[in-house]
Amino acid sequence: MKRIFLPLIAILFITGCGEPENKMQPDPENGGLVLPEGFSALVVADSLGNGRHITIKDNGDMYVSLRRPKDGKGAVALRDTTGDGKADAVSYFGSVSGTGIELHDGYLYYGADSMVVRYPFNDYEDLLPSEAYEIIAAELVDQNQHAAKPFEFDNEGNMYVTIGAPANACMEQMRTKGSPGMDPCPILDYAGGIWQFKADVVGQTQMDDGYRYSTGIRHMVALRWNDNVGKLYGVQHGRDQLHQFYPDLYDAVAGAKLPSEEFMMLDDGADFGWPYCYYDQLQGKKVLAPEYGGDGVEIGRCSAKTDPIMGFPGHMAPNDLLFYSGTQFPEKYQNGAFIAFHGSWNRAPEPQKGYFVVFVPFEGTQPSGEWEIFADNFSQQEVVENPGDAVYRPCGLAVGPDGSLYVTDSREGRVWRIYYED
Amino acid sequence: MRTNFLLITALMMLSACSGGKKKEIDTSKKAGKTPVIESADDITAHPGHDVYTLHCLPCHQADGNGVPGMYPTLHDTEWVNGDTETLISIVLHGMDEEIEVNGEVFSMVMAPLPHLTDLEVADVLNYVRKRFGTADGSITPEQVGEVRDEG
């Protein structure tokens, strides 16, 4: 589907904004980003609010979700009418706020914390959709922690929604030192996984119509269908506080590095092991969590759980993932994965980590090499000691019709467009 | 390749940070938050410092500014400067409701810390109130004990 559109899009783009006097110019210092050679960035828009995810129409119109409403509106639409890459039409809309946002089948789908809705367009070429939405999936678990509802579509009429676990490690007493893990963890019945719904059926509820597609996933803000291989992927927010709760097993450095942020390939029925297990990227194996009797080495029941396809360092907070479908970037990037790491807080008192966008090369269903930092310096700090010092935090990713990579920021609401020129 | 890139990145960041931008931002963000504890020595010598580092710092961070969108700041807020009984109760019993702190809304759970002794709770709250707040006077272990007994 997306592939068929690309030539069309390219033609539209060339005819629509090929005037040389309107050619895009990178911002000074690439709008604050450090990029590989040959790449430039410009600031599309600034100060939008708490920007989360972003989706882009074939005509280049951009839609950004907002974690908290701005002037009572939960989303913002952006249009560049001059072809210089800068948004000159900025319109807030929508009465719900949240994280997930994606154009699909002529609608704009939106993930509020308790439901996924969709806005129809009177005319799909309009910048703003209708203010009245339809509810696709309602009564989604929404309990303060990990309430964000990102979602994704396959090409067979299904929608996948993250139902994050409202917990850190399913302890009897929430986030309390010494409290054991509940066994079995009752949360897994209604959260801590990916639920599947019909993409175009109005009025579904999680308990009546949702199907638990994959489980043992603490929280997954980065969720994406890979069209090349026809599979769902995501990157988990791993558990916190190994050092604070178990200082005898994990010193401050180990607690900062562990557990891994796991890059997962989500098959129907897969169980990744939260809260019983976590992946240790230093040992290269899934081990038993200390709340369930683990000592940092013992595997136990975790041998039956699904391993990630890659293990990133801990706490970096992967907030979006995409598989690069454009042809603008050099060949090495094509079909590879970009991941936005929002940046850690649970590495303190060690320095924080993340606050960058990484690239992972892919071949078929699996990574074909090591991950590398692609876009850096979002924090504008040499070292981030406290998350509050980070000026920007990368959160959402999208590929535009010409193959540019767009990145949103959750602090100031900046949107960058990263592009490649020979 | 990776090493070169990192090196270049590090160099660029170093040179970028020697300019005015970082300092400007730091100053504006921390304006008006002058701690009553004056020096680094004062901070580490306070009996509440170690309790803070072990139990509070993971979420509220070393600088007390919290995590944007997740954990609130401890600087200059009525929660810290205001009613001591409420403050003691939050530490002992935790908090699981949406609150507003200095205009920002937070909904993450605050873990209860009932395993801290009355003295540890008093020490850490006096430390927080002196370092990040403007409150006079001090909280005694006896006050903590009374709130604990009330349940």
XYZ file of C-alpha atoms in Angstrom, chain B:
151
model
C 33.059 4.575 12.160
C 31.058 4.597 15.370
C 34.030 5.774 17.396
C 34.794 8.567 14.937
C 31.206 9.675 14.974
C 31.090 9.702 18.756
C 34.318 11.659 18.905
C 33.030 14.240 16.444
C 29.748 14.424 18.326
C 31.565 14.900 21.610
C 33.769 17.619 20.141
C 30.804 19.416 18.619
C 28.901 19.222 21.875
C 31.878 20.505 23.819
C 32.295 23.448 21.506
C 28.551 24.075 21.434
C 28.379 24.097 25.206
C 31.168 26.619 25.567
C 28.816 29.137 23.940
C 26.139 31.036 25.777
C 23.144 28.819 25.075
C 23.473 26.198 27.780
C 24.251 28.683 30.511
C 21.353 30.905 29.533
C 18.913 28.073 29.720
C 20.284 26.793 32.998
C 20.037 30.206 34.586
C 16.471 30.795 33.494
C 15.345 27.354 34.615
C 16.908 27.660 38.029
C 16.141 31.289 38.700
C 14.465 31.852 42.046
C 15.418 28.441 43.352
C 18.296 29.448 45.588
C 18.560 26.792 48.278
C 18.805 27.900 51.886
C 21.547 25.309 52.255
C 24.419 27.383 50.912
C 27.277 25.092 50.015
C 27.850 21.583 48.715
C 29.329 20.709 52.110
C 26.162 21.906 53.862
C 24.129 19.642 51.601
C 26.093 16.452 52.156
C 26.557 17.078 55.889
C 22.818 17.321 56.527
C 21.461 14.137 58.172
C 18.657 14.005 55.582
C 21.030 13.932 52.625
C 21.687 10.187 52.584
C 17.999 9.410 53.078
C 17.178 11.704 50.162
C 19.818 10.112 47.933
C 18.589 6.585 48.586
C 14.822 7.062 48.638
C 13.864 10.328 46.916
C 16.519 11.066 44.317
C 15.564 8.237 41.901
C 12.349 10.090 41.012
C 12.792 13.681 42.215
C 16.411 13.744 40.948
C 19.586 15.154 42.462
C 18.533 18.741 41.798
C 15.010 18.259 43.183
C 13.475 19.301 39.874
C 11.766 15.951 39.292
C 11.068 14.579 35.815
C 8.956 16.689 33.445
C 5.533 15.135 32.993
C 6.210 12.343 35.502
C 7.524 13.428 38.900
C 6.982 16.930 40.292
C 9.588 19.410 41.401
C 10.234 19.893 45.112
C 11.281 23.517 44.612
C 9.116 26.333 45.913
C 5.862 24.418 46.117
C 3.087 24.536 48.681
C 3.328 20.743 48.968
C 6.793 21.147 50.499
C 6.417 24.519 52.219
C 2.872 24.016 53.479
C 1.104 21.758 55.981
C 3.608 19.403 57.617
C 1.063 16.729 58.482
C 0.115 16.341 54.809
C 3.769 16.188 53.846
C 4.578 13.515 56.450
C 1.533 11.536 55.375
C 2.598 11.579 51.692
C 5.990 10.135 52.619
C 4.538 7.441 54.892
C 1.486 6.501 52.829
C 2.452 7.503 49.302
C 0.105 9.083 46.832
C -1.946 7.689 43.959
C -3.987 10.566 42.620
C -3.574 13.366 40.134
C -2.024 16.468 41.678
C -1.083 19.919 40.443
C 2.306 21.306 41.329
C 3.242 24.820 40.269
C 0.738 24.690 37.413
C 1.763 21.293 36.048
C -0.416 18.188 36.474
C 1.183 14.892 37.601
C -0.456 11.486 37.834
C 2.364 8.996 38.543
C 2.173 7.101 41.802
C 4.390 8.154 44.708
C 5.613 5.036 46.511
C 4.898 4.858 50.254
C 7.993 4.758 52.463
C 6.667 3.210 55.706
C 9.956 1.393 56.310
C 11.730 4.674 57.059
C 12.082 5.421 60.786
C 10.426 8.467 62.320
C 13.849 10.090 62.562
C 14.682 9.368 58.912
C 11.372 10.879 57.751
C 11.921 13.976 59.912
C 15.503 14.345 58.685
C 14.687 14.012 55.018
C 11.717 16.379 55.179
C 13.747 18.999 57.017
C 16.428 18.581 54.371
C 13.941 18.951 51.509
C 12.231 21.939 53.140
C 15.539 23.711 53.744
C 17.220 22.846 50.447
C 14.325 23.227 48.017
C 11.716 25.112 50.012
C 11.425 28.218 52.115
C 9.902 26.716 55.237
C 11.079 27.753 58.674
C 11.093 25.540 61.727
C 11.596 21.815 61.695
C 9.635 18.583 61.729
C 10.300 16.362 64.747
C 10.334 12.532 64.859
C 7.455 12.805 67.365
C 5.294 14.555 64.767
C 6.082 11.783 62.293
C 5.134 9.194 64.919
C 1.776 10.865 65.496
C 0.921 10.834 61.786
C 2.046 7.209 61.542
C -0.203 6.245 64.503
C -3.184 7.942 62.889
C -2.732 5.512 59.974
